[in-house]
Tab-separated table of C-alpha atoms in Angstrom:
chain	number	residue	atom	x	y	z
A	272	MET	CA	176.036	-39.788	64.466
A	273	ARG	CA	173.191	-42.151	65.293
A	274	SER	CA	170.595	-39.404	64.869
A	275	PHE	CA	172.100	-38.474	61.504
A	276	ALA	CA	172.012	-42.120	60.407
A	277	GLY	CA	168.383	-42.317	61.537
A	278	LEU	CA	167.484	-39.285	59.440
A	279	GLN	CA	169.195	-40.830	56.425
A	280	ALA	CA	167.166	-44.011	56.908
A	281	LEU	CA	163.949	-41.958	56.837
A	282	ILE	CA	164.780	-40.253	53.539
A	283	PRO	CA	163.464	-43.074	51.268
A	284	TRP	CA	160.207	-43.284	53.257
A	285	ALA	CA	159.667	-39.542	53.175
A	286	GLY	CA	160.489	-39.533	49.459
A	287	VAL	CA	157.924	-42.166	48.472
A	288	ILE	CA	155.206	-40.478	50.558
A	289	LEU	CA	155.966	-37.127	48.913
A	290	VAL	CA	155.780	-38.775	45.490
A	291	GLN	CA	152.316	-40.174	46.229
A	292	VAL	CA	150.958	-36.841	47.514
A	293	LEU	CA	152.225	-35.023	44.419
A	294	SER	CA	150.936	-37.833	42.182
A	295	ALA	CA	147.466	-37.599	43.710
A	296	ALA	CA	147.418	-33.869	42.980
A	297	ASN	CA	148.537	-34.620	39.421
A	298	SER	CA	145.647	-37.050	38.848
A	299	LEU	CA	143.113	-34.444	39.908
A	300	ILE	CA	144.664	-31.496	38.039
A	301	THR	CA	145.015	-33.551	34.861
A	302	LYS	CA	141.437	-34.823	35.060
A	303	ALA	CA	140.108	-31.301	35.614
A	304	ALA	CA	142.082	-30.007	32.608
A	305	LEU	CA	140.863	-32.855	30.395
A	306	ASN	CA	137.296	-32.063	31.429
A	307	LYS	CA	137.872	-28.480	30.290
A	308	GLY	CA	138.804	-29.629	26.783
A	309	MET	CA	142.567	-30.128	26.947
A	310	GLN	CA	143.724	-32.508	24.189
A	311	PHE	CA	145.944	-35.319	25.447
A	312	SER	CA	148.371	-35.267	22.497
A	313	VAL	CA	149.086	-31.546	22.902
A	314	PHE	CA	149.256	-32.063	26.661
A	315	ALA	CA	151.961	-34.741	26.329
A	316	LEU	CA	153.965	-32.501	23.990
A	317	TYR	CA	153.806	-29.405	26.210
A	318	ARG	CA	154.541	-31.519	29.273
A	319	ASN	CA	157.797	-32.840	27.822
A	320	ILE	CA	158.832	-29.430	26.452
A	321	ILE	CA	158.343	-27.817	29.878
A	322	ALA	CA	160.092	-30.727	31.590
A	323	SER	CA	163.078	-30.431	29.259
A	324	ALA	CA	163.279	-26.676	29.818
A	325	PHE	CA	163.212	-27.320	33.576
A	326	LEU	CA	165.620	-30.279	33.739
A	327	ILE	CA	168.320	-29.542	31.176
A	328	PRO	CA	169.520	-26.322	32.918
A	329	LEU	CA	169.686	-28.307	36.188
A	330	LEU	CA	171.742	-30.956	34.413
A	331	TYR	CA	174.122	-28.266	33.150
A	332	PHE	CA	174.645	-26.684	36.563
A	333	LYS	CA	174.991	-30.083	38.226
A	334	ARG	CA	177.307	-31.013	35.575
A	335	PRO	CA	158.559	-42.652	26.392
A	336	VAL	CA	155.861	-41.147	24.626
A	337	ILE	CA	153.120	-43.409	23.331
A	338	ASP	CA	152.209	-44.635	26.820
A	339	GLN	CA	151.668	-41.015	27.957
A	340	ASN	CA	149.170	-40.360	25.167
A	341	ILE	CA	147.356	-43.634	25.851
A	342	LEU	CA	147.197	-42.896	29.581
A	343	TYR	CA	145.728	-39.428	29.040
A	344	ALA	CA	143.181	-40.783	26.562
A	345	GLY	CA	142.154	-43.460	29.060
A	346	SER	CA	142.021	-40.906	31.896
A	347	LYS	CA	139.654	-38.771	29.849
A	348	MET	CA	137.222	-41.695	29.538
A	349	THR	CA	137.347	-42.778	33.193
A	350	PRO	CA	137.142	-41.109	36.614
A	351	ALA	CA	140.387	-39.914	38.191
A	352	SER	CA	140.049	-42.547	40.929
A	353	PHE	CA	139.952	-45.390	38.367
A	354	SER	CA	143.352	-44.761	36.775
A	355	THR	CA	144.916	-44.219	40.202
A	356	CYS	CA	143.374	-47.397	41.669
A	357	LEU	CA	144.369	-49.461	38.653
A	358	SER	CA	147.909	-48.153	38.892
A	359	GLY	CA	147.954	-49.774	42.321
A	360	VAL	CA	148.552	-53.136	40.663
A	361	THR	CA	151.797	-51.962	39.063
A	362	PRO	CA	153.906	-52.860	42.140
A	363	SER	CA	152.780	-56.467	41.755
A	364	LEU	CA	153.624	-56.464	38.057
A	365	ILE	CA	156.974	-54.821	38.769
A	366	PHE	CA	157.704	-57.498	41.374
A	367	LEU	CA	156.879	-60.306	38.932
A	368	LEU	CA	159.015	-58.800	36.181
A	369	ALA	CA	161.896	-58.120	38.579
A	370	TRP	CA	161.640	-61.700	39.832
A	371	SER	CA	161.767	-63.091	36.305
A	372	LEU	CA	164.897	-61.000	35.632
A	373	GLY	CA	166.631	-62.119	38.823
A	374	MET	CA	166.359	-58.730	40.561
A	375	GLU	CA	164.114	-60.195	43.283
A	376	GLN	CA	164.798	-63.451	45.155
A	377	VAL	CA	161.924	-65.840	45.972
A	378	ASN	CA	162.161	-69.015	48.068
A	379	PHE	CA	158.823	-70.820	48.188
A	380	LYS	CA	159.676	-72.349	51.599
A	381	GLU	CA	160.258	-68.998	53.322
A	382	ARG	CA	157.391	-67.103	54.940
A	383	ARG	CA	158.415	-63.699	53.586
A	384	SER	CA	158.699	-65.016	50.046
A	385	GLN	CA	155.236	-66.536	50.427
A	386	ALA	CA	153.985	-63.142	51.627
A	387	LYS	CA	155.399	-61.421	48.540
A	388	LEU	CA	153.630	-63.884	46.247
A	389	LEU	CA	150.356	-63.751	48.212
A	390	GLY	CA	150.400	-59.960	48.245
A	391	THR	CA	150.948	-59.920	44.497
A	392	VAL	CA	147.896	-62.127	43.896
A	393	ILE	CA	145.643	-60.158	46.289
A	394	ALA	CA	146.592	-56.782	44.807
A	395	ALA	CA	146.119	-58.002	41.246
A	396	GLY	CA	142.706	-59.408	42.201
A	397	GLY	CA	141.673	-56.035	43.617
A	398	ALA	CA	142.660	-54.247	40.415
A	399	ILE	CA	140.748	-56.763	38.297
A	400	LEU	CA	137.704	-56.276	40.533
A	401	ILE	CA	137.802	-52.529	39.931
A	402	CYS	CA	137.918	-53.150	36.160
A	403	LEU	CA	135.054	-55.650	36.070
A	404	TYR	CA	132.737	-54.451	38.828
A	405	ASN	CA	131.537	-50.897	39.321
A	406	GLY	CA	128.558	-51.465	41.576
A	407	PRO	CA	126.067	-48.992	42.975
A	408	ALA	CA	127.159	-45.532	43.973
A	409	ILE	CA	127.369	-45.178	47.745
A	410	ALA	CA	128.249	-41.473	47.656
A	411	VAL	CA	127.063	-39.043	44.976
A	412	SER	CA	128.473	-35.526	44.968
A	413	SER	CA	126.222	-32.505	44.577
A	414	LYS	CA	128.689	-31.423	41.869
A	415	SER	CA	128.121	-34.597	39.870
A	416	GLN	CA	129.026	-33.979	36.237
A	417	SER	CA	127.408	-35.152	33.071
A	418	SER	CA	128.992	-38.240	31.539
A	419	THR	CA	129.780	-36.225	28.423
A	420	ILE	CA	133.174	-34.622	28.792
A	421	HIS	CA	134.293	-32.843	25.620
A	422	GLU	CA	134.137	-33.259	21.875
A	423	GLY	CA	132.668	-36.753	21.852
A	424	PHE	CA	134.708	-38.100	24.763
A	425	THR	CA	132.514	-39.822	27.358
A	426	GLU	CA	133.115	-42.140	30.270
A	427	ASN	CA	133.857	-45.325	28.320
A	428	TRP	CA	134.324	-48.419	30.488
A	429	ILE	CA	135.690	-50.504	27.610
A	430	GLU	CA	138.267	-48.378	25.796
A	431	GLY	CA	139.172	-46.292	28.858
A	432	PRO	CA	140.312	-49.214	31.058
A	433	VAL	CA	142.143	-50.822	28.118
A	434	PHE	CA	144.114	-47.627	27.502
A	435	VAL	CA	144.976	-47.246	31.184
A	436	ILE	CA	146.057	-50.903	31.441
A	437	ILE	CA	148.359	-50.573	28.415
A	438	ALA	CA	149.889	-47.416	29.897
A	439	ASN	CA	150.492	-49.100	33.250
A	440	VAL	CA	152.116	-52.158	31.663
A	441	SER	CA	154.402	-49.787	29.783
A	442	TYR	CA	155.221	-48.044	33.065
A	443	VAL	CA	156.090	-51.415	34.668
A	444	VAL	CA	158.633	-52.130	31.943
A	445	TYR	CA	160.007	-48.599	32.330
A	446	CYS	CA	160.501	-48.956	36.109
A	447	VAL	CA	162.326	-52.282	35.895
A	448	THR	CA	164.451	-51.070	32.986
A	449	LEU	CA	165.266	-47.891	34.903
A	450	GLY	CA	166.462	-49.979	37.849
A	451	ASN	CA	168.929	-51.830	35.617
A	452	VAL	CA	170.083	-48.674	33.824
A	453	LEU	CA	170.789	-46.847	37.095
A	454	VAL	CA	173.097	-49.657	38.193
A	455	GLU	CA	175.225	-49.173	35.085
A	456	TYR	CA	174.804	-45.397	34.781
A	457	PRO	CA	174.053	-43.920	38.236
A	458	SER	CA	172.929	-40.441	37.191
A	459	PRO	CA	169.149	-40.020	37.678
A	460	LEU	CA	169.083	-36.364	36.594
A	461	ALA	CA	170.821	-37.072	33.292
A	462	ILE	CA	168.538	-40.006	32.528
A	463	ILE	CA	165.219	-38.236	33.165
A	464	SER	CA	166.434	-35.130	31.303
A	465	LEU	CA	167.188	-37.276	28.263
A	466	ILE	CA	163.831	-39.059	28.548
A	467	SER	CA	161.933	-35.746	28.646
A	468	PHE	CA	163.901	-34.287	25.723
A	469	LEU	CA	163.381	-37.358	23.529
A	470	GLY	CA	159.735	-37.489	24.591
A	471	ALA	CA	159.194	-33.910	23.431
A	472	ILE	CA	160.754	-34.694	20.046
A	473	MET	CA	158.638	-37.814	19.479
A	474	ASN	CA	155.421	-36.180	20.689
A	475	VAL	CA	155.722	-33.494	18.019
A	476	GLY	CA	154.608	-35.965	15.349
A	477	VAL	CA	151.774	-37.358	17.484
A	478	ALA	CA	150.418	-33.921	18.398
A	479	LEU	CA	150.641	-32.581	14.836
A	480	GLY	CA	148.955	-35.666	13.442
A	481	LEU	CA	146.000	-35.451	15.829
A	482	GLU	CA	145.553	-31.737	16.444
A	483	LEU	CA	147.043	-29.862	13.462
A	484	LYS	CA	143.546	-28.944	12.215
A	485	HIS	CA	142.422	-27.694	15.625
A	486	PRO	CA	144.244	-24.414	16.413
A	487	ALA	CA	142.266	-23.961	19.634
A	488	SER	CA	143.960	-27.032	21.099
A	489	TRP	CA	147.330	-25.260	20.993
A	490	MET	CA	146.202	-22.080	22.733
A	491	ILE	CA	147.552	-21.455	26.242
A	492	GLY	CA	145.593	-19.308	28.695
A	493	TRP	CA	145.546	-18.645	32.427
A	494	ASN	CA	143.349	-21.582	33.391
A	495	VAL	CA	143.460	-25.128	34.731
A	496	ILE	CA	144.843	-26.384	31.404
A	497	PHE	CA	147.912	-24.151	31.737
A	498	LEU	CA	148.259	-25.320	35.351
A	499	ALA	CA	148.226	-28.931	34.130
A	500	TYR	CA	150.966	-28.197	31.576
A	501	VAL	CA	153.237	-26.576	34.161
A	502	TYR	CA	152.501	-29.009	36.988
A	503	THR	CA	153.079	-32.151	34.953
A	504	GLY	CA	156.151	-30.676	33.272
A	505	VAL	CA	157.895	-29.362	36.392
A	506	VAL	CA	156.504	-31.500	39.227
A	507	VAL	CA	155.655	-34.824	37.559
A	508	SER	CA	158.260	-35.143	34.795
A	509	GLY	CA	160.813	-33.151	36.774
A	510	ILE	CA	160.644	-33.439	40.559
A	511	ILE	CA	158.685	-36.691	40.902
A	512	ALA	CA	160.653	-38.424	38.149
A	513	TYR	CA	163.932	-37.416	39.792
A	514	ILE	CA	162.817	-38.593	43.246
A	515	ILE	CA	161.614	-41.920	41.826
A	516	SER	CA	164.884	-42.389	39.941
A	517	ALA	CA	166.993	-41.582	43.015
A	518	LEU	CA	164.919	-43.882	45.266
A	519	THR	CA	165.037	-46.650	42.663
A	520	GLN	CA	168.800	-46.360	42.716
A	521	MET	CA	168.810	-46.552	46.528
A	522	LYS	CA	166.126	-49.153	47.285
A	523	GLY	CA	165.122	-50.818	44.014
A	524	PRO	CA	161.975	-50.497	41.842
A	525	VAL	CA	159.716	-52.740	43.959
A	526	PHE	CA	160.176	-50.648	47.124
A	527	VAL	CA	159.334	-47.429	45.310
A	528	ALA	CA	156.254	-48.842	43.560
A	529	ALA	CA	154.898	-50.523	46.693
A	530	PHE	CA	153.747	-47.170	48.105
A	531	SER	CA	151.549	-46.173	45.168
A	532	PRO	CA	148.255	-47.107	46.937
A	533	THR	CA	148.731	-44.237	49.402
A	534	SER	CA	147.521	-41.775	46.773
A	535	MET	CA	144.308	-43.693	46.039
A	536	VAL	CA	142.385	-42.489	49.093
A	537	LEU	CA	143.380	-38.881	48.396
A	538	VAL	CA	142.258	-39.093	44.762
A	539	MET	CA	138.965	-40.770	45.645
A	540	VAL	CA	138.037	-38.269	48.377
A	541	ILE	CA	139.236	-35.109	46.611
A	542	GLY	CA	137.776	-36.325	43.293
A	543	PHE	CA	134.435	-36.700	45.061
A	544	ILE	CA	134.640	-33.221	46.601
A	545	ALA	CA	136.296	-31.186	43.828
A	546	LEU	CA	135.402	-32.989	40.582
A	547	GLY	CA	131.967	-34.310	41.481
A	548	GLU	CA	132.852	-37.973	40.934
A	549	SER	CA	130.744	-40.659	42.600
A	550	ILE	CA	132.201	-43.304	44.905
A	551	HIS	CA	131.119	-46.851	44.006
A	552	VAL	CA	131.100	-50.079	45.972
A	553	GLY	CA	133.441	-51.787	43.510
A	554	SER	CA	136.077	-49.083	43.863
A	555	LEU	CA	136.066	-49.338	47.652
A	556	ILE	CA	136.268	-53.145	47.718
A	557	GLY	CA	138.963	-53.239	45.045
A	558	THR	CA	140.960	-50.533	46.818
A	559	PHE	CA	140.823	-52.535	50.069
A	560	PHE	CA	142.245	-55.636	48.364
A	561	ILE	CA	144.959	-53.636	46.595
A	562	VAL	CA	146.087	-51.976	49.820
A	563	ALA	CA	146.001	-55.266	51.768
A	564	GLY	CA	147.917	-57.088	49.053
A	565	LEU	CA	150.568	-54.425	48.657
A	566	PHE	CA	151.230	-54.136	52.381
A	567	THR	CA	151.580	-57.911	52.481
A	568	LEU	CA	154.034	-57.675	49.596
A	569	LEU	CA	155.927	-54.888	51.373
A	570	TRP	CA	156.163	-56.913	54.598
A	571	GLY	CA	157.545	-59.871	52.690
A	572	LYS	CA	160.083	-57.687	50.922
A	573	SER	CA	161.221	-56.016	54.151
A	574	GLY	CA	163.045	-59.185	55.192
A	575	THR	CA	165.031	-59.521	51.957
A	576	GLN	CA	167.644	-57.479	50.134
A	577	PRO	CA	167.497	-56.697	46.414
A	578	SER	CA	169.779	-58.815	44.270
A	579	ARG	CA	172.159	-56.194	42.890
A	580	PRO	CA	175.665	-57.290	43.739
A	581	GLU	CA	177.339	-54.623	41.586
A	582	GLU	CA	175.618	-51.715	43.293
A	583	GLU	CA	177.796	-51.375	46.416
A	584	PRO	CA	181.170	-51.426	44.636
A	585	ARG	CA	179.935	-48.783	42.212
A	586	HIS	CA	178.823	-46.523	45.052
A	587	GLU	CA	182.184	-46.975	46.757
A	588	GLU	CA	183.963	-45.961	43.585
A	589	GLN	CA	181.838	-42.817	43.395
């Protein structure tokens, strides 16, 4: 019985690590597809259609949209490592929002509460450093690409970061809202299926408005673009979204988000090897601060329990 209980305790940790590995692969596949000319509006539409086709049958047998477009547009103007590193600040933002809503408890006189606040500040500072300071390249790949990407899109360090920041703020609100919704309606599969279905419907208008006059954008072939459609639809919007929803229900949104920095090293190294992206001093320094801050935040949170008094009775009723 003790060994079984120990395995159950490891499930959340294994889940968040799996999410970060799959997310790192998503960042690289998506960036490669965008470099090949994939249009972000069509991408978001196909992603949600594939996700709905994958999730709704599962829901039967078992019995939001603008931020996606903005994120893909920002990803097309910045290296894959940038959007992943900047997303590392989302756990801090999620913690602050959860605190303001009473989902996280903070006592300024307790050491662990002080650690949560200090970790939040350090991680946010690292993300800001990445935005403001690029620095010299300390590693340049032999596959280094031209700054021009496709149809007028270039690496833009003004619009690109702004788009990615807006998308991450939207994701913060989504995570905290999801945590509250799962307390009242504890069915992760039903929720993410509905999100994907509604996302597909709303993305129809966005995709038609931006790409109706470009028939080539809608073509699907056996290439990295098709791989991006399927991977993001099945793995990201399906498997990863379900794991995140289930873990949020079990451990709360801050715990799940605190592990996001683990994918940054993978994206930076594989992006350097596979996509020809350079590694800059600013990215390394900022990544160090984000990781240090988030582990400090995680240590502080490990000594507290999430404030969700209704959760246990609801699980007992189930």
